[in-house]
CSV table of C-alpha atoms and ligand atoms in Angstrom, one decimal:
chain,number,residue,atom,x,y,z
A,1,MET,CA,0.0,0.0,0.0
A,2,THR,CA,1.3,3.4,-0.9
A,3,ASN,CA,0.0,6.9,-1.0
A,4,ARG,CA,1.9,7.7,-4.1
A,5,GLY,CA,-0.2,9.6,-6.6
A,6,LYS,CA,-0.2,9.3,-10.3
A,7,HIS,CA,3.3,9.6,-11.7
A,8,THR,CA,3.2,11.6,-14.8
A,9,ASP,CA,6.7,12.7,-15.4
A,10,ALA,CA,8.3,12.3,-18.8
A,11,PRO,CA,7.8,9.1,-20.7
A,12,GLY,CA,10.4,6.5,-20.0
A,13,GLY,CA,12.9,4.8,-22.1
A,14,GLY,CA,16.0,3.4,-20.5
A,15,ALA,CA,19.6,4.2,-20.5
A,16,VAL,CA,22.0,1.5,-21.3
A,17,THR,CA,22.6,1.1,-17.5
A,18,GLY,CA,23.0,-2.4,-16.4
A,19,ARG,CA,23.0,-3.7,-19.9
A,20,THR,CA,26.7,-4.4,-20.3
A,21,GLY,CA,27.4,-7.4,-22.3
A,22,GLU,CA,24.4,-6.7,-24.5
A,23,GLU,CA,26.4,-6.0,-27.6
A,24,GLY,CA,27.9,-9.5,-27.5
A,25,ALA,CA,24.5,-11.0,-26.9
A,26,ARG,CA,23.0,-9.2,-29.9
A,27,THR,CA,25.4,-10.9,-32.2
A,28,GLY,CA,24.8,-14.2,-30.5
A,29,ALA,CA,22.4,-17.0,-31.2
A,30,GLY,CA,19.5,-14.6,-31.9
A,31,GLY,CA,17.0,-16.5,-29.8
A,32,THR,CA,13.9,-18.1,-30.9
A,33,ARG,CA,10.3,-17.7,-30.0
A,34,SER,CA,10.2,-20.8,-28.0
A,35,GLY,CA,13.6,-20.2,-26.4
A,36,ASP,CA,14.4,-19.2,-22.9
A,37,GLY,CA,14.7,-15.5,-23.3
A,38,GLY,CA,16.6,-15.2,-26.6
A,39,ALA,CA,20.2,-14.5,-26.8
A,40,LEU,CA,20.5,-13.0,-23.4
A,41,SER,CA,19.8,-15.9,-21.1
A,42,ARG,CA,17.7,-13.9,-18.7
A,43,GLU,CA,15.4,-15.8,-16.4
A,44,GLY,CA,13.8,-17.4,-19.3
A,45,GLY,CA,11.6,-20.4,-18.9
A,46,VAL,CA,9.3,-18.7,-16.4
A,47,ARG,CA,6.1,-18.7,-18.3
A,48,SER,CA,3.4,-16.1,-18.0
A,49,GLY,CA,0.9,-17.4,-15.6
A,50,VAL,CA,-1.6,-16.8,-13.0
A,51,GLY,CA,-0.3,-16.9,-9.5
A,52,GLY,CA,3.2,-15.8,-9.9
A,53,ALA,CA,5.1,-17.9,-7.4
A,54,PRO,CA,5.5,-15.4,-4.6
A,55,GLY,CA,8.9,-15.5,-3.2
A,56,GLY,CA,10.3,-17.2,-6.2
A,57,VAL,CA,12.5,-15.9,-8.9
A,58,SER,CA,9.7,-15.1,-11.4
A,59,GLY,CA,9.8,-11.6,-12.7
A,60,GLY,CA,13.6,-11.5,-12.1
A,61,ASP,CA,16.0,-9.6,-14.2
A,62,GLY,CA,14.2,-7.9,-17.0
A,63,GLY,CA,10.8,-9.3,-16.2
A,64,ALA,CA,8.0,-8.1,-14.0
A,65,ARG,CA,5.3,-9.6,-11.8
A,66,THR,CA,2.4,-8.6,-9.6
A,67,GLU,CA,1.1,-10.0,-6.4
A,68,ARG,CA,-2.6,-9.5,-5.7
A,69,LEU,CA,-2.5,-6.2,-7.4
A,70,THR,CA,-5.7,-4.2,-6.8
A,71,LYS,CA,-6.6,-0.8,-8.1
A,72,VAL,CA,-9.7,1.0,-7.1
A,73,TYR,CA,-10.6,4.4,-8.6
A,74,GLY,CA,-12.8,6.7,-6.6
A,75,THR,CA,-14.6,6.0,-3.3
A,76,GLY,CA,-18.0,5.0,-2.0
A,77,SER,CA,-20.8,4.2,-4.4
A,78,THR,CA,-18.8,5.5,-7.4
A,79,ALA,CA,-15.7,3.4,-6.8
A,80,VAL,CA,-14.5,1.3,-9.7
A,81,ARG,CA,-12.4,-1.8,-9.0
A,82,ALA,CA,-10.3,-1.7,-12.2
A,83,LEU,CA,-7.9,-4.5,-11.0
A,84,ASP,CA,-9.0,-7.1,-8.5
A,85,GLU,CA,-6.1,-9.1,-6.9
A,86,VAL,CA,-4.3,-9.7,-10.1
A,87,SER,CA,-1.2,-12.0,-9.8
A,88,VAL,CA,0.6,-12.3,-13.1
A,89,THR,CA,4.1,-12.8,-14.3
A,90,LEU,CA,5.6,-11.1,-17.4
A,91,PRO,CA,8.7,-13.2,-17.8
A,92,GLY,CA,12.0,-11.6,-18.7
A,93,GLY,CA,13.1,-11.8,-22.3
A,94,ARG,CA,9.6,-12.7,-23.5
A,95,PHE,CA,6.7,-11.1,-25.3
A,96,THR,CA,3.3,-11.2,-23.5
A,97,ALA,CA,0.1,-9.9,-25.0
A,98,ILE,CA,-2.7,-8.6,-22.8
A,99,MET,CA,-6.3,-8.9,-24.1
A,100,GLY,CA,-9.8,-8.3,-22.8
A,101,PRO,CA,-12.9,-6.2,-23.3
A,102,SER,CA,-12.9,-2.5,-23.1
A,103,GLY,CA,-12.8,-1.5,-19.4
A,104,ALA,CA,-11.2,-4.8,-18.3
A,105,GLY,CA,-8.3,-3.1,-16.7
A,106,LYS,CA,-5.6,-3.6,-19.3
A,107,SER,CA,-4.3,0.0,-19.3
A,108,THR,CA,-4.5,0.2,-15.6
A,109,LEU,CA,-2.4,-3.0,-15.3
A,110,MET,CA,0.2,-1.6,-17.6
A,111,HIS,CA,0.4,1.7,-15.8
A,112,CYS,CA,0.7,0.1,-12.4
A,113,VAL,CA,3.4,-2.4,-13.5
A,114,ALA,CA,5.3,0.4,-15.2
A,115,GLY,CA,5.2,2.4,-11.9
A,116,LEU,CA,3.2,5.2,-13.6
A,117,ASP,CA,0.2,4.7,-11.2
A,118,ALA,CA,0.2,3.5,-7.7
A,119,PRO,CA,-1.8,0.4,-6.7
A,120,THR,CA,-4.5,0.5,-4.0
A,121,SER,CA,-3.1,-2.7,-2.6
A,122,GLY,CA,-0.8,-5.6,-3.7
A,123,ARG,CA,2.7,-5.5,-5.0
A,124,VAL,CA,4.6,-5.0,-8.2
A,125,PHE,CA,8.1,-6.2,-8.9
A,126,VAL,CA,10.1,-5.1,-11.9
A,127,GLY,CA,13.4,-6.8,-12.3
A,128,GLY,CA,13.0,-8.2,-8.9
A,129,VAL,CA,12.6,-4.8,-7.3
A,130,ASP,CA,9.4,-4.1,-5.3
A,131,LEU,CA,8.2,-0.8,-6.7
A,132,GLY,CA,6.1,0.0,-3.5
A,133,ALA,CA,9.3,0.0,-1.5
A,134,LEU,CA,11.1,2.5,-3.7
A,135,PRO,CA,11.3,6.2,-2.7
A,136,ASP,CA,9.9,8.4,-5.4
A,137,ALA,CA,13.2,9.6,-6.7
A,138,LYS,CA,14.4,6.0,-7.2
A,139,LEU,CA,11.1,5.0,-8.8
A,140,THR,CA,11.4,7.8,-11.3
A,141,ARG,CA,15.0,6.9,-12.1
A,142,MET,CA,14.1,3.2,-12.6
A,143,ARG,CA,11.3,4.1,-14.9
A,144,ARG,CA,13.5,6.4,-16.9
A,145,GLU,CA,16.4,3.9,-17.2
A,146,ARG,CA,14.7,0.6,-17.4
A,147,VAL,CA,11.2,1.0,-18.7
A,148,GLY,CA,9.8,2.1,-22.1
A,149,PHE,CA,6.1,3.0,-22.4
A,150,VAL,CA,3.9,3.5,-25.4
A,151,PHE,CA,0.7,5.1,-24.2
A,152,GLN,CA,-2.7,4.4,-25.6
A,153,ALA,CA,-2.9,8.2,-26.2
A,154,PHE,CA,0.6,8.7,-27.5
A,155,ASN,CA,1.6,11.6,-25.2
A,156,LEU,CA,4.0,13.2,-27.6
A,157,LEU,CA,5.2,16.7,-26.7
A,158,PRO,CA,3.5,19.0,-29.1
A,159,THR,CA,6.3,21.5,-29.4
A,160,LEU,CA,9.0,19.0,-30.2
A,161,THR,CA,9.7,17.5,-33.7
A,162,ALA,CA,9.4,13.8,-34.2
A,163,ARG,CA,13.2,13.4,-33.9
A,164,ASP,CA,13.3,15.3,-30.6
A,165,ASN,CA,10.3,13.3,-29.2
A,166,ILE,CA,12.0,10.1,-30.1
A,167,LEU,CA,15.3,11.2,-28.5
A,168,LEU,CA,13.5,12.7,-25.4
A,169,PRO,CA,14.4,9.8,-23.0
A,170,THR,CA,18.1,10.1,-23.9
A,171,THR,CA,17.9,13.9,-23.5
A,172,LEU,CA,16.3,13.5,-20.1
A,173,ALA,CA,18.8,10.9,-19.0
A,174,GLY,CA,21.7,13.0,-20.4
A,175,THR,CA,23.0,10.0,-22.4
A,176,LYS,CA,24.2,9.9,-25.9
A,177,PRO,CA,21.8,8.2,-28.3
A,178,ASP,CA,23.0,5.2,-30.3
A,179,GLY,CA,22.9,6.5,-33.9
A,180,GLU,CA,22.8,3.1,-35.5
A,181,TRP,CA,19.9,2.0,-33.4
A,182,PHE,CA,18.1,5.3,-34.0
A,183,ASP,CA,18.5,4.7,-37.7
A,184,THR,CA,17.2,1.1,-37.4
A,185,VAL,CA,14.2,2.1,-35.4
A,186,VAL,CA,13.4,5.1,-37.6
A,187,ARG,CA,13.8,3.0,-40.8
A,188,THR,CA,11.7,0.1,-39.5
A,189,LEU,CA,8.9,2.4,-38.4
A,190,GLY,CA,9.1,4.3,-41.7
A,191,LEU,CA,9.6,7.7,-40.0
A,192,GLY,CA,12.6,8.9,-42.0
A,193,GLU,CA,10.7,11.5,-43.9
A,194,ARG,CA,8.8,12.8,-40.9
A,195,LEU,CA,11.6,13.5,-38.4
A,196,GLY,CA,11.3,17.3,-38.7
A,197,HIS,CA,7.5,17.3,-38.2
A,198,ARG,CA,5.6,18.2,-35.0
A,199,PRO,CA,2.9,15.8,-33.8
A,200,SER,CA,0.1,18.1,-35.1
A,201,GLN,CA,1.6,17.6,-38.5
A,202,LEU,CA,1.5,13.8,-38.3
A,203,SER,CA,-1.2,11.3,-38.8
A,204,GLY,CA,-2.4,9.2,-35.9
A,205,GLY,CA,-0.5,6.2,-37.1
A,206,GLN,CA,2.7,8.3,-37.6
A,207,GLN,CA,2.3,9.7,-34.0
A,208,GLN,CA,1.9,6.1,-32.8
A,209,ARG,CA,5.1,5.1,-34.5
A,210,VAL,CA,7.0,8.1,-33.0
A,211,ALA,CA,5.7,7.0,-29.6
A,212,LEU,CA,7.0,3.5,-30.2
A,213,ALA,CA,10.4,4.7,-31.4
A,214,ARG,CA,10.6,6.8,-28.2
A,215,ALA,CA,9.9,3.8,-26.1
A,216,LEU,CA,12.6,1.7,-27.9
A,217,ILE,CA,15.3,4.3,-28.4
A,218,THR,CA,17.3,3.5,-25.2
A,219,ARG,CA,16.7,-0.3,-25.4
A,220,PRO,CA,14.9,-0.5,-22.1
A,221,GLU,CA,14.7,-3.8,-20.4
A,222,ILE,CA,11.0,-3.8,-20.4
A,223,VAL,CA,8.6,-2.2,-22.9
A,224,PHE,CA,4.9,-1.7,-22.2
A,225,ALA,CA,2.9,-0.9,-25.4
A,226,ASP,CA,-0.8,-0.1,-25.0
A,227,GLU,CA,-2.4,-0.9,-28.4
A,228,PRO,CA,0.7,0.0,-30.4
A,229,THR,CA,-0.9,-1.1,-33.7
A,230,GLY,CA,-4.3,0.3,-33.1
A,231,ASN,CA,-4.0,3.1,-35.5
A,232,LEU,CA,-1.7,1.5,-38.1
A,233,ASP,CA,-2.5,-0.1,-41.5
A,234,SER,CA,-1.9,-3.8,-41.6
A,235,ARG,CA,1.5,-3.6,-43.3
A,236,THR,CA,2.9,-1.0,-40.9
A,237,GLY,CA,1.3,-2.9,-38.0
A,238,THR,CA,3.0,-6.1,-39.0
A,239,GLU,CA,6.3,-4.3,-39.2
A,240,VAL,CA,5.9,-2.8,-35.7
A,241,LEU,CA,5.1,-6.3,-34.4
A,242,GLY,CA,8.1,-7.6,-36.1
A,243,LEU,CA,10.3,-4.9,-34.5
A,244,LEU,CA,8.9,-5.8,-31.0
A,245,ARG,CA,9.4,-9.5,-31.7
A,246,ARG,CA,13.0,-8.8,-32.7
A,247,SER,CA,13.7,-6.7,-29.7
A,248,VAL,CA,12.7,-9.7,-27.6
A,249,ASP,CA,14.6,-12.3,-29.6
A,250,ASP,CA,17.7,-10.3,-30.4
A,251,LEU,CA,18.0,-7.9,-27.5
A,252,GLY,CA,16.5,-10.0,-24.7
A,253,GLN,CA,14.0,-7.3,-24.1
A,254,THR,CA,10.7,-8.0,-22.2
A,255,VAL,CA,7.6,-6.8,-24.0
A,256,ALA,CA,4.0,-6.5,-22.6
A,257,MET,CA,1.5,-5.4,-25.3
A,258,VAL,CA,-2.2,-4.6,-25.0
A,259,THR,CA,-4.1,-5.5,-28.2
A,260,HIS,CA,-7.6,-6.2,-29.4
A,261,ASP,CA,-6.3,-7.9,-32.5
A,262,PRO,CA,-5.8,-11.7,-32.6
A,263,ALA,CA,-3.2,-11.5,-35.4
A,264,ALA,CA,-1.2,-9.0,-33.3
A,265,ALA,CA,-1.5,-11.2,-30.2
A,266,ALA,CA,-0.2,-14.2,-32.1
A,267,HIS,CA,3.2,-12.5,-32.3
A,268,ALA,CA,3.5,-12.9,-28.6
A,269,ASP,CA,4.8,-15.9,-26.6
A,270,SER,CA,1.7,-15.9,-24.5
A,271,VAL,CA,-1.6,-14.1,-24.1
A,272,VAL,CA,-3.1,-13.0,-20.7
A,273,TYR,CA,-6.8,-12.4,-20.8
A,274,LEU,CA,-8.4,-9.9,-18.4
A,275,ALA,CA,-12.1,-9.4,-17.7
A,276,ASP,CA,-13.5,-7.2,-15.0
A,277,GLY,CA,-10.2,-6.6,-13.4
A,278,ARG,CA,-9.3,-10.3,-13.2
A,279,ILE,CA,-7.2,-12.7,-15.1
A,280,VAL,CA,-9.5,-15.2,-16.7
A,281,ASP,CA,-7.0,-17.2,-18.9
A,282,VAL,CA,-3.5,-17.5,-20.1
A,283,MET,CA,-2.6,-19.0,-23.5
A,284,ASP,CA,0.9,-20.0,-24.5
A,285,ALA,CA,2.1,-20.2,-28.1
A,286,PRO,CA,-0.9,-18.3,-29.5
A,287,THR,CA,-2.1,-18.4,-33.1
A,288,PRO,CA,-4.6,-16.0,-34.6
A,289,ALA,CA,-7.2,-18.9,-34.8
A,290,ARG,CA,-6.7,-20.0,-31.2
A,291,VAL,CA,-6.9,-16.5,-29.9
A,292,LEU,CA,-10.1,-15.8,-31.8
A,293,ASP,CA,-11.6,-19.1,-30.5
A,294,ARG,CA,-10.6,-18.2,-26.9
A,295,MET,CA,-12.1,-14.7,-27.3
A,296,ARG,CA,-15.4,-16.3,-28.4
A,297,ASP,CA,-15.3,-18.8,-25.5
A,298,LEU,CA,-14.7,-16.0,-23.1
A,299,GLY,CA,-17.8,-14.3,-24.3
A,300,GLY,CA,-17.1,-11.5,-26.5
A,301,ALA,CA,-15.1,-8.6,-27.6
A,302,ALA,CA,-11.5,-8.5,-26.5
B,1,ATP,N1,-8.6,7.7,-13.7
B,1,ATP,C1,-9.7,6.9,-13.6
B,1,ATP,N2,-10.7,7.2,-12.8
B,1,ATP,C2,-11.8,6.5,-12.6
B,1,ATP,N3,-12.0,5.3,-13.3
B,1,ATP,C3,-11.0,4.9,-14.1
B,1,ATP,C4,-9.8,5.7,-14.3
B,1,ATP,N4,-9.1,5.0,-15.2
B,1,ATP,C5,-9.7,3.9,-15.6
B,1,ATP,N5,-10.9,3.8,-14.9
B,1,ATP,C6,-11.9,2.7,-15.0
B,1,ATP,O1,-11.2,1.5,-14.7
B,1,ATP,C7,-11.7,0.5,-15.5
B,1,ATP,C8,-10.5,-0.1,-16.3
B,1,ATP,O2,-10.0,0.9,-17.2
B,1,ATP,P1,-8.8,0.6,-18.2
B,1,ATP,O3,-8.5,1.9,-18.8
B,1,ATP,O4,-7.7,-0.1,-17.5
B,1,ATP,O5,-9.5,-0.4,-19.2
B,1,ATP,P2,-8.9,-1.0,-20.6
B,1,ATP,O6,-9.0,-2.5,-20.4
B,1,ATP,O7,-7.6,-0.5,-20.9
B,1,ATP,O8,-10.0,-0.6,-21.6
B,1,ATP,P3,-9.8,-0.1,-23.2
B,1,ATP,O9,-9.7,-1.4,-24.0
B,1,ATP,O10,-11.1,0.6,-23.5
B,1,ATP,O11,-8.6,0.8,-23.3
B,1,ATP,C9,-12.8,1.1,-16.4
B,1,ATP,O12,-14.0,0.8,-15.8
B,1,ATP,C10,-12.5,2.6,-16.4
B,1,ATP,O13,-13.6,3.3,-16.5
B,2,MG,MG1,-6.9,0.8,-22.4
């Protein structure tokens, strides 16, 4: 339990802190979807699942987990229980999709796990660190250095160009951006022609891609993406999903992505289904057809 309010400082993106040895790993085996955390043998093998394994190593280096995470908005008769004792593991070096109907608590879960919003009760661990035990300054630093977040509403700074928005996490951290990685991200996301534009001069899909580039630019250990393909055409959406997939396989990054799209969810290693603030199912090795079936079984829109 903590009294911390909503944390709304600048969007995260991590510095290269604590990621020594990464370069070697990137040129390594490359990892596979079914592997244990790709080239960076993080604590792979810990599957997404209900229950967590309190006290265990799940959600260790690079991953995250929650223990009976509860979030109630408001009080009295207007109170909304957005999350109801959610215990879930987002394993390090793996790609987890989060699905569920509108209002199920998906964004709330992402915000709480990323340390952007404080839970009403329960605990959140990122890389083995209990966020509730961190003083504000340390929490801010951890968010900045180790977490990347793509918001459902992109949260780009209107006065900055696309380039400066993308580079904002490095500017804030006072670190030098990796030019080669910047070029790779910008090229993959098709933003090369738009770097000098401000958000108001960009389409919704372009803004979404800038937000994604900003989350990836510092190669954070864990990336939270709230419907990152929601505004993209299918070709660009597939490229974005490919980039997320590669960041998991080649960089050992941990990705948690909210989506309503079975085809997008099928790029993940597992799918966690939320409904009414609770986890109702977890599926490993999803395919579009299986995800669609499960969505039907679970009674409706995801
Ligand atoms: N700041 C807030 N104050 C009050 N209620 C809130 C607040 N944020 C979210 N809620 C409520 O909490 C519940 C979960 O919201 P959340 O945004 O997590 O849903 P979601 O699964 O992300 O939905 P969507 O698919 O529409 O984005 C909803 O009933 C929502 O109305
Ligand atoms: Mg949402």
